[in-house]
Coordinates of C-alpha atoms and ligand atoms in Angstrom, one line a residue:
M1 CA 81.9 71.4 89.7
V2 CA 79.2 73.2 87.6
I3 CA 79.1 73.6 83.4
T4 CA 78.5 77.8 82.8
H5 CA 79.0 79.6 79.7
E6 CA 79.8 82.8 79.8
P7 CA 83.1 83.3 81.3
V8 CA 82.7 84.2 84.8
K9 CA 85.8 87.6 85.8
I10 CA 86.4 88.3 89.6
K11 CA 88.9 90.7 90.1
G12 CA 91.5 90.6 93.1
Q13 CA 94.7 91.3 93.6
G14 CA 97.2 90.2 92.7
I15 CA 101.2 90.0 94.6
S16 CA 103.0 88.0 92.2
G17 CA 103.2 88.0 88.6
G18 CA 102.1 85.8 85.6
A19 CA 100.1 83.5 84.7
A20 CA 98.4 80.4 84.8
K21 CA 96.2 77.4 83.6
G22 CA 93.7 74.6 84.6
K23 CA 91.0 73.9 87.0
L24 CA 89.9 74.8 90.0
H25 CA 90.3 73.5 93.2
F26 CA 88.2 74.8 96.6
L27 CA 90.5 74.1 99.9
V28 CA 87.9 73.3 103.0
H29 CA 89.3 74.4 106.0
R30 CA 87.5 71.9 108.1
E31 CA 85.9 74.2 111.3
T32 CA 87.2 74.2 114.4
R33 CA 85.3 76.5 116.4
E34 CA 82.8 73.5 117.6
S35 CA 85.4 70.5 118.1
G36 CA 86.3 70.0 122.1
T37 CA 84.1 72.7 123.3
G38 CA 82.1 69.9 125.4
T39 CA 82.6 70.1 129.5
P40 CA 85.4 71.4 130.6
L41 CA 87.4 69.1 132.9
S42 CA 88.9 70.7 135.7
P43 CA 90.8 74.4 134.9
E44 CA 94.2 72.1 136.4
E45 CA 93.7 69.3 133.8
E46 CA 92.7 72.3 130.3
L47 CA 95.3 74.0 131.7
A48 CA 97.7 70.8 130.8
R49 CA 95.9 70.8 128.2
L50 CA 96.7 74.1 126.9
S51 CA 99.8 73.6 128.0
S52 CA 101.3 70.5 126.4
A53 CA 98.7 72.0 123.3
I54 CA 101.9 74.4 123.1
E55 CA 104.6 72.8 123.8
K56 CA 103.4 70.6 120.8
A57 CA 103.2 73.8 118.9
Q58 CA 105.7 75.1 119.6
A59 CA 108.0 71.7 118.1
Q60 CA 105.7 72.0 114.8
L61 CA 106.5 76.2 114.6
S62 CA 110.3 74.8 114.8
E63 CA 110.2 72.7 111.6
L64 CA 108.4 74.5 109.8
Y65 CA 111.1 76.6 110.3
E66 CA 114.0 74.8 109.6
N67 CA 111.8 73.4 106.4
T68 CA 111.2 76.5 104.7
A69 CA 114.4 78.1 104.8
R70 CA 116.2 74.7 103.9
T71 CA 114.5 75.0 101.1
I72 CA 113.5 78.1 100.0
G73 CA 114.1 81.3 102.2
E74 CA 115.3 82.4 106.3
K75 CA 114.0 85.9 105.7
E76 CA 110.5 83.4 104.0
A77 CA 110.3 80.9 107.0
E78 CA 110.6 83.6 109.5
I79 CA 106.8 83.9 109.9
F80 CA 106.9 80.7 111.6
R81 CA 109.5 82.4 114.3
I82 CA 107.3 85.0 114.4
H83 CA 104.7 83.3 115.9
S84 CA 106.2 82.0 118.3
M85 CA 106.8 84.3 119.7
L86 CA 102.6 84.8 119.8
L87 CA 102.3 81.4 121.5
D88 CA 104.3 82.7 124.2
D89 CA 103.1 86.2 124.4
E90 CA 101.8 87.1 127.1
E91 CA 98.5 88.1 126.6
F92 CA 97.3 85.7 124.8
R93 CA 98.2 83.1 126.6
G94 CA 98.2 84.8 129.9
T95 CA 94.4 86.4 128.7
A96 CA 93.0 82.0 127.1
E97 CA 95.1 80.9 130.2
N98 CA 92.0 83.6 132.6
F99 CA 89.3 82.1 130.6
I100 CA 90.5 78.3 131.8
S101 CA 90.6 79.1 135.3
Q102 CA 87.1 80.8 134.7
G103 CA 85.7 77.4 134.5
M104 CA 86.0 77.5 129.6
N105 CA 87.3 74.5 127.8
A106 CA 91.0 75.4 126.8
V107 CA 90.0 74.9 123.2
E108 CA 87.6 77.2 124.0
A109 CA 89.2 79.7 126.1
V110 CA 91.6 80.3 123.1
R111 CA 90.2 80.5 120.8
R112 CA 88.4 83.6 122.5
S113 CA 91.4 84.5 123.7
G114 CA 92.9 84.6 119.4
E115 CA 89.8 86.5 118.8
S116 CA 89.9 88.7 121.7
V117 CA 94.1 89.5 120.6
A118 CA 93.5 89.9 117.0
E119 CA 91.1 93.2 118.0
I120 CA 93.6 94.3 119.7
F121 CA 95.8 94.9 117.2
R122 CA 93.4 95.4 115.0
E123 CA 92.2 98.3 116.4
L124 CA 95.9 100.3 116.5
G125 CA 95.4 100.1 112.5
D126 CA 98.7 99.9 110.7
D127 CA 99.3 97.2 107.8
Y128 CA 101.6 95.5 109.2
L129 CA 99.9 95.8 112.7
S130 CA 96.6 93.7 111.4
G131 CA 99.5 91.0 109.5
R132 CA 99.6 90.3 113.3
A133 CA 95.4 90.1 114.3
Q134 CA 96.3 87.2 111.0
D135 CA 98.3 85.9 113.3
I136 CA 96.9 85.5 116.1
K137 CA 94.0 84.0 114.3
F138 CA 97.1 81.2 112.2
I139 CA 97.8 80.2 115.7
S140 CA 95.0 79.8 117.6
D141 CA 94.0 78.0 114.6
R142 CA 96.6 75.6 115.2
L143 CA 96.5 75.4 118.6
C144 CA 92.5 74.0 118.3
R145 CA 93.6 71.9 115.9
I146 CA 96.5 70.6 118.0
L147 CA 93.6 69.9 120.8
T148 CA 90.8 68.6 118.8
G149 CA 93.6 66.7 116.8
D150 CA 92.2 67.8 113.5
G151 CA 94.8 68.4 110.4
E152 CA 95.3 71.4 108.8
A153 CA 92.9 71.9 106.2
E154 CA 92.5 68.9 104.0
S155 CA 92.9 69.5 100.8
D156 CA 93.2 66.6 99.2
E157 CA 95.0 68.2 96.3
P158 CA 94.3 66.7 92.3
D159 CA 97.2 65.0 90.0
E160 CA 96.1 67.2 87.3
P161 CA 97.4 70.3 87.1
Y162 CA 94.8 72.7 89.6
I163 CA 94.7 75.9 90.7
L164 CA 94.0 76.5 94.6
V165 CA 90.6 78.9 95.6
S166 CA 90.8 79.0 99.5
D167 CA 89.1 81.4 102.4
D168 CA 92.8 82.0 102.9
L169 CA 96.2 79.8 103.6
S170 CA 98.2 79.2 106.5
P171 CA 102.6 80.2 106.0
G172 CA 101.4 76.8 107.2
E173 CA 99.6 75.4 103.9
T174 CA 101.0 77.9 101.7
V175 CA 104.8 76.1 102.1
R176 CA 103.1 72.6 102.9
L177 CA 101.1 72.6 99.4
D178 CA 102.6 70.2 96.7
R179 CA 104.0 72.0 93.9
R180 CA 104.0 69.0 91.3
H181 CA 100.4 70.4 89.9
L182 CA 100.1 73.2 91.9
L183 CA 99.6 75.8 89.5
G184 CA 98.6 79.6 91.8
F185 CA 96.3 80.2 93.9
V186 CA 94.3 82.8 95.2
T187 CA 92.6 83.6 98.4
F188 CA 89.5 85.9 99.6
G189 CA 90.5 87.8 101.9
G190 CA 94.8 88.4 102.2
S191 CA 97.6 91.5 102.2
A192 CA 100.1 92.2 100.1
N193 CA 102.1 92.6 103.0
S194 CA 101.6 89.1 104.3
H195 CA 103.8 86.4 105.3
T196 CA 102.6 84.6 102.7
A197 CA 101.6 87.1 100.8
I198 CA 106.1 86.8 100.5
L199 CA 106.0 82.5 100.9
A200 CA 104.1 83.1 97.2
R201 CA 106.4 85.6 95.0
A202 CA 109.2 83.2 97.1
L203 CA 107.3 80.2 94.4
G204 CA 107.2 81.9 92.4
L205 CA 103.4 81.7 90.8
P206 CA 101.1 83.4 90.1
A207 CA 98.5 84.6 93.5
L208 CA 95.3 87.7 93.7
I209 CA 94.4 88.0 96.7
G210 CA 91.2 89.7 97.8
T211 CA 88.5 88.1 95.8
G212 CA 85.8 87.7 98.6
E213 CA 84.3 85.2 99.0
I214 CA 84.2 82.9 95.7
D215 CA 81.5 80.6 94.9
P216 CA 82.6 76.1 95.6
I217 CA 80.4 75.3 93.0
Y218 CA 82.9 76.2 90.1
D219 CA 85.4 73.4 91.7
G220 CA 86.8 72.3 89.1
E221 CA 85.9 74.4 87.1
S222 CA 89.0 75.7 84.3
A223 CA 90.4 79.3 84.4
I224 CA 93.0 81.4 84.4
I225 CA 94.9 83.3 86.6
D226 CA 96.3 86.0 85.3
A227 CA 98.5 88.0 88.8
S228 CA 100.1 90.2 86.5
R229 CA 96.0 92.3 84.8
G230 CA 94.7 91.3 89.1
E231 CA 91.9 88.3 87.6
L232 CA 90.9 85.1 88.0
I233 CA 88.9 84.1 84.6
I234 CA 86.5 81.1 84.8
S235 CA 85.2 79.3 82.2
P236 CA 87.0 80.9 79.7
G237 CA 85.5 81.7 76.3
I238 CA 87.4 81.8 73.5
G239 CA 88.9 85.6 73.6
E240 CA 90.7 85.1 76.8
L241 CA 92.1 81.5 75.8
D242 CA 94.2 82.6 73.4
R243 CA 94.7 86.1 75.0
F244 CA 96.1 83.7 77.3
A245 CA 97.7 81.3 74.3
G246 CA 99.9 84.4 73.2
E247 CA 101.4 84.8 76.2
V248 CA 101.9 81.7 77.1
R249 CA 104.5 81.4 73.8
K250 CA 105.6 84.9 74.2
K251 CA 106.4 84.1 77.9
E252 CA 108.1 80.7 76.6
A253 CA 109.8 82.2 73.8
D254 CA 111.2 85.1 76.0
E255 CA 112.5 81.9 78.5
A256 CA 114.2 79.7 75.7
R257 CA 116.2 83.1 74.9
L258 CA 117.7 84.3 78.2
K259 CA 118.2 80.5 79.2
S260 CA 119.9 79.8 75.3
L261 CA 122.0 82.9 76.4
I262 CA 123.6 81.2 79.9
G263 CA 126.8 79.7 80.3
R264 CA 127.3 83.2 77.8
P265 CA 130.0 85.6 79.3
T266 CA 128.8 89.0 79.9
V267 CA 130.7 91.0 76.8
T268 CA 129.1 94.3 74.3
R269 CA 129.9 94.3 71.1
S270 CA 132.6 96.1 71.3
G271 CA 134.5 93.2 73.5
K272 CA 134.3 95.0 77.0
K273 CA 133.6 92.5 79.7
I274 CA 130.6 93.9 82.2
K275 CA 130.1 91.6 85.9
L276 CA 127.0 90.3 85.6
Y277 CA 126.3 89.7 89.8
A278 CA 122.7 89.9 91.5
N279 CA 121.3 90.6 94.5
I280 CA 120.4 88.2 97.2
G281 CA 118.9 89.0 101.0
S282 CA 118.6 85.5 102.3
P283 CA 121.7 82.6 101.7
G284 CA 118.7 80.5 99.8
E285 CA 118.4 83.0 97.5
A286 CA 122.2 82.0 96.5
D287 CA 120.7 79.1 94.4
A288 CA 118.0 81.6 92.3
A289 CA 121.3 83.2 91.7
Y290 CA 123.3 80.4 90.9
R291 CA 121.1 79.1 88.7
N292 CA 119.3 82.5 86.2
D293 CA 124.0 82.3 86.2
A294 CA 124.5 85.7 88.3
E295 CA 128.4 85.7 87.8
G296 CA 128.8 86.6 91.2
V297 CA 126.9 88.0 94.1
G298 CA 127.6 92.2 94.3
L299 CA 125.1 92.3 97.7
L300 CA 124.5 89.9 100.7
R301 CA 122.0 92.3 102.4
S302 CA 123.5 91.0 105.6
E303 CA 120.9 92.6 107.8
F304 CA 118.3 89.6 107.3
L305 CA 120.0 88.3 110.6
Y306 CA 119.4 90.6 112.5
L307 CA 115.6 91.4 111.6
S308 CA 115.0 88.2 112.2
A309 CA 117.0 87.6 115.9
S310 CA 115.4 88.3 118.6
D311 CA 119.2 89.9 119.9
Y312 CA 122.4 90.6 118.2
P313 CA 123.1 87.0 116.6
D314 CA 126.0 85.9 117.1
E315 CA 129.3 84.7 115.2
E316 CA 128.1 81.0 114.9
T317 CA 124.9 81.7 113.5
Q318 CA 126.0 84.4 111.4
F319 CA 129.1 82.2 110.5
T320 CA 127.6 80.1 109.4
A321 CA 124.7 82.0 107.5
Y322 CA 127.8 83.4 105.6
R323 CA 129.3 80.9 104.6
E324 CA 125.9 78.4 103.3
A325 CA 125.7 81.4 101.4
V326 CA 129.0 81.6 99.8
A327 CA 129.0 77.7 98.8
G328 CA 125.5 78.5 97.4
M329 CA 127.5 80.0 94.4
H330 CA 129.8 77.3 93.4
G331 CA 132.9 79.6 94.1
R332 CA 132.3 81.9 92.6
P333 CA 132.5 86.1 94.7
V334 CA 130.0 86.7 97.5
V335 CA 130.2 91.0 98.1
I336 CA 129.1 91.0 101.9
R337 CA 127.6 94.2 102.8
T338 CA 127.7 95.1 107.1
L339 CA 125.8 95.9 109.0
D340 CA 123.1 98.9 107.1
I341 CA 120.7 99.6 109.7
G342 CA 118.8 101.8 111.5
A343 CA 115.9 104.4 109.4
D344 CA 113.9 102.0 108.3
K345 CA 115.5 98.4 108.9
K346 CA 114.1 98.5 112.8
A347 CA 115.4 95.8 115.5
D348 CA 114.1 96.3 118.9
Y349 CA 117.3 94.8 120.5
F350 CA 119.6 97.1 119.2
A351 CA 118.0 100.2 121.3
L352 CA 118.0 102.6 119.0
P353 CA 117.1 106.7 120.7
E354 CA 114.3 107.7 118.1
E355 CA 115.3 110.3 115.9
E356 CA 113.1 113.1 113.9
N357 CA 115.4 112.3 110.8
P358 CA 116.1 107.9 111.2
A359 CA 117.3 108.2 107.4
L360 CA 120.0 110.8 107.7
G361 CA 120.3 109.2 111.2
M362 CA 122.9 107.1 113.9
R363 CA 121.9 104.0 111.1
A364 CA 125.0 101.2 109.0
I365 CA 128.2 102.2 109.4
R366 CA 128.4 105.1 111.7
L367 CA 126.2 102.6 114.2
C368 CA 128.6 99.9 113.6
L369 CA 131.8 102.1 114.9
S370 CA 129.7 103.4 117.7
R371 CA 129.2 99.8 118.6
P372 CA 133.1 97.8 117.6
E373 CA 131.5 94.8 119.9
V374 CA 129.1 94.0 116.9
F375 CA 130.1 95.0 113.6
K376 CA 134.1 92.1 115.1
T377 CA 131.6 89.8 115.7
Q378 CA 129.9 90.4 111.8
L379 CA 134.2 90.7 110.7
R380 CA 134.8 88.1 112.3
A381 CA 131.8 85.8 110.8
I382 CA 132.5 87.1 107.6
C383 CA 136.1 86.1 107.9
R384 CA 135.8 82.4 108.3
A385 CA 132.6 82.0 105.8
S386 CA 135.8 83.8 102.8
A387 CA 137.7 81.0 103.4
F388 CA 134.7 78.3 102.2
G389 CA 134.8 80.5 98.2
K390 CA 136.0 84.5 97.8
V391 CA 133.9 87.2 99.5
L392 CA 134.5 90.2 99.3
I393 CA 133.7 93.0 101.8
M394 CA 131.0 96.3 101.3
L395 CA 130.7 99.4 103.4
P396 CA 127.7 101.2 103.2
M397 CA 126.4 104.7 104.7
I398 CA 130.1 105.5 103.9
V399 CA 130.3 110.1 103.6
S400 CA 134.7 110.2 104.8
V401 CA 137.7 108.5 104.2
D402 CA 138.1 108.7 108.6
E403 CA 134.8 105.7 108.9
V404 CA 136.3 103.3 105.4
R405 CA 139.9 104.4 108.0
K406 CA 138.0 103.1 111.5
A407 CA 137.1 100.4 109.8
K408 CA 140.2 98.8 108.5
R409 CA 141.7 99.5 112.0
I410 CA 138.9 97.7 113.4
F411 CA 140.0 95.1 110.8
V412 CA 143.0 94.3 110.6
E413 CA 141.6 93.8 115.1
V414 CA 140.0 90.8 113.9
K415 CA 142.3 89.4 111.1
N416 CA 145.4 89.9 113.8
E417 CA 142.9 88.3 116.8
L418 CA 141.8 85.6 113.6
R419 CA 145.5 84.4 112.9
Y420 CA 146.2 83.4 116.9
E421 CA 143.0 82.0 117.2
C422 CA 144.2 79.8 114.5
L423 CA 141.7 79.8 112.5
A424 CA 140.8 80.2 108.4
F425 CA 140.0 83.0 106.3
D426 CA 141.5 84.3 102.1
E427 CA 143.8 87.1 103.9
D428 CA 143.5 88.8 100.4
I429 CA 140.4 89.5 101.2
R430 CA 138.9 92.8 99.4
L431 CA 137.6 95.7 101.0
G432 CA 135.0 98.5 99.9
V433 CA 132.9 101.1 99.8
M434 CA 129.2 101.4 99.0
I435 CA 128.3 105.1 97.2
E436 CA 124.9 105.8 97.8
T437 CA 126.1 109.4 99.7
P438 CA 126.9 112.3 97.2
A439 CA 129.0 112.8 100.4
S440 CA 130.8 109.8 99.4
A441 CA 130.8 110.3 94.8
I442 CA 132.5 113.5 96.5
M443 CA 135.4 111.5 98.3
S444 CA 135.3 108.9 95.8
D445 CA 139.1 110.4 95.0
E446 CA 140.5 110.3 98.5
L447 CA 138.0 106.4 99.0
A448 CA 139.1 105.1 95.8
R449 CA 143.0 105.2 97.0
E450 CA 141.8 103.4 100.8
V451 CA 139.7 101.3 99.1
D452 CA 139.4 97.7 96.3
F453 CA 136.4 98.5 94.8
F454 CA 132.9 100.7 95.5
S455 CA 129.9 100.1 94.8
V456 CA 127.0 102.3 94.2
G457 CA 124.2 102.5 95.9
T458 CA 121.1 104.2 93.3
N459 CA 118.7 103.6 95.6
D460 CA 120.1 106.0 99.3
L461 CA 121.9 108.5 96.5
I462 CA 118.6 109.3 94.6
Q463 CA 116.8 109.6 98.1
Y464 CA 119.6 112.2 99.1
T465 CA 121.2 113.7 96.5
L466 CA 117.4 114.7 95.7
A467 CA 116.1 115.3 99.2
A468 CA 113.9 113.0 98.2
D469 CA 112.6 109.6 100.5
R470 CA 112.6 106.9 99.1
Q471 CA 110.7 105.8 100.4
N472 CA 107.2 108.0 99.6
P473 CA 105.8 107.2 96.3
A474 CA 105.0 110.3 96.1
L475 CA 108.2 111.3 95.7
E476 CA 108.3 108.5 92.3
E477 CA 107.8 110.5 89.4
L478 CA 109.9 113.8 90.3
C479 CA 113.0 111.5 91.2
R480 CA 112.2 109.7 87.7
D481 CA 112.7 113.0 86.1
N482 CA 116.0 114.2 88.1
L483 CA 118.2 111.1 87.6
E484 CA 121.0 113.3 86.2
P485 CA 122.8 115.2 89.1
V486 CA 122.8 110.9 89.9
M487 CA 124.2 110.0 87.0
R488 CA 126.9 112.6 87.7
L489 CA 128.3 111.8 90.8
I490 CA 128.2 108.1 89.7
E491 CA 130.3 109.6 86.9
K492 CA 132.2 111.0 89.2
A493 CA 133.1 107.4 91.3
T494 CA 134.0 106.4 87.9
E495 CA 137.1 108.3 86.3
S496 CA 138.3 108.3 90.2
A497 CA 137.9 104.4 91.1
H498 CA 139.2 104.2 87.5
A499 CA 142.4 107.3 88.2
N500 CA 143.1 104.7 91.3
G501 CA 143.6 101.1 89.4
K502 CA 140.2 99.9 91.0
W503 CA 136.9 98.8 90.1
I504 CA 133.3 99.9 89.8
G505 CA 129.9 98.3 90.3
I506 CA 125.7 99.6 90.3
C507 CA 124.0 96.9 93.5
G508 CA 120.8 99.6 93.9
E509 CA 118.1 99.9 91.5
L510 CA 119.0 101.3 88.4
A511 CA 121.2 98.1 87.5
A512 CA 118.1 97.4 86.8
D513 CA 116.8 100.1 84.5
L514 CA 117.7 98.7 80.5
S515 CA 116.8 102.2 78.5
L516 CA 120.0 103.0 81.1
T517 CA 121.9 100.0 81.1
D518 CA 124.1 102.0 77.1
R519 CA 125.0 104.8 79.9
F520 CA 127.0 102.7 82.6
V521 CA 128.8 100.8 80.3
S522 CA 129.7 103.6 78.4
M523 CA 130.5 105.1 81.8
G524 CA 133.2 102.9 82.3
I525 CA 130.9 100.8 84.6
D526 CA 132.3 97.6 85.8
E527 CA 129.3 95.1 87.2
L528 CA 125.9 95.9 87.6
S529 CA 124.3 92.9 90.6
V530 CA 120.5 92.8 89.8
S531 CA 117.8 90.7 91.4
P532 CA 117.9 87.4 90.5
P533 CA 115.7 86.2 87.4
T534 CA 116.6 89.7 86.5
V535 CA 120.6 88.8 85.5
L536 CA 119.2 87.0 81.9
P537 CA 117.6 89.7 81.0
L538 CA 120.2 92.4 81.1
R539 CA 122.8 89.8 80.2
E540 CA 120.8 90.4 76.4
K541 CA 120.6 93.6 76.3
I542 CA 124.6 94.0 78.1
L543 CA 125.1 91.8 74.4
G544 CA 123.4 94.4 72.6
C545 CA 125.3 97.2 74.0
H546 CA 128.7 98.7 72.0
Ligands
PEP601 C1 121.5 100.9 97.8 O1 120.3 102.1 98.9 O2 120.8 101.6 96.7 C2 121.5 99.7 98.3 C3 121.4 98.3 97.4 O3 121.5 99.4 99.5 P1 119.7 99.2 100.7 O4 118.6 99.5 100.0 O5 119.9 98.5 100.5 O6 120.1 100.7 101.5
MG602 MG1 121.6 101.8 100.4

């Protein structure tokens, strides 16, 4: 530790919000590169060593997957499945085996193979594949550690609140960190799309990446990590400490105020009850929804099951996941959206043909109706989960009444099968559609006669109404400035729903825009569904609406 008199400010990229103050603690990766590089045994023996190290690594990864899925969520655990697949990657393993056949020992062979495969990924040049290069490094490090008997980076975590500083953090290290005293972390490298960054967000800790190397001389020094400003301030001065104290006071006051709203009904000043629900992307997130007092789940995006798999997920896998989400909400309703794969959400095993405009292509309900077996498997699993709580089903990307009728016929078949097999489900399960195409808003009167509820997917409704790709950041301003046509479509759908005695909610991102809440309430929206951390701020807003 050094005593510095001037604050040292280091810039990085904040990948989750918030700020924290504590001592810096450097986590030093032990060098495994040189160890185990002694005279090789025979190639047969080195190959056997490699194979048993891979087996051991697979066992570690599967344990990490199970633990993370249980404690954080399936989506966040997915990285360990990817590592597991990369371990069996032919290029990686085959190259290592070749090196061994040429007389190299297993550690050196793994290290060289890791470097060469990572280089191939990096050369492909996109962000996603560069992230995979990092994953290859993590798995080759894991194998080297097993082969040399070394552990992962030793951190000797302090017994007082600390900010972790590391050259890089593997997802395994991130989830295993003792979180009792951990305030936040800083890594020299890393990318915002990396799985470690995703895990950091799920842990809700302030994190800063890409700071470049920080001198370990600052180990033990007091510092402020401010992820919102993208800054690490080592040895902060009075000015920085004051600013931080102000932010902490404000955050605490905000949290206490919002916490006092837990258990309060979400009712406007004129007495209109709004259902305040949460959107979740995996069953693990139901816990956050419940803790933030969401009155239900307004959108469970079921894609997580399909995107994380290497083949169609079977009924049992899906049933278990849906049941977990339902159990996590303790009797509160859960709207499960049927598969919305296609466009930007791709899974190779669907073998979808290349499309010129995939967002306008074979996605969501279109795909389900063209592959009824896939759809039926999902509907069976959802129905079976309905025996464990209040489940509603919602169909995405609807453009016509005909699609709904086709889907309903399949739904009837599924229910008949379940009855025949004596499998329990809620006979009163409700079916709704998403209003996320202009066609569905325009046809909302006819649609409302077919279904029990609507939920507006504004993310897609905006892109299809304004012909503005939702993935294109250059069009964000255009979308923000031209919401009126979208609002009018929502109004139309609201009138149609109410004229037919049905309810309507909004589950797209606009639901979380507090500047629009008054308008949604006054047009008669019955339900709003937002991310779990936004539930209480939205309740506060609604309580103030007329
Ligand atoms: C939407 O389109 O608003 C929506 C909620 O669905 P997704 O974002 O999953 O397409
Ligand atoms: Mg959508």
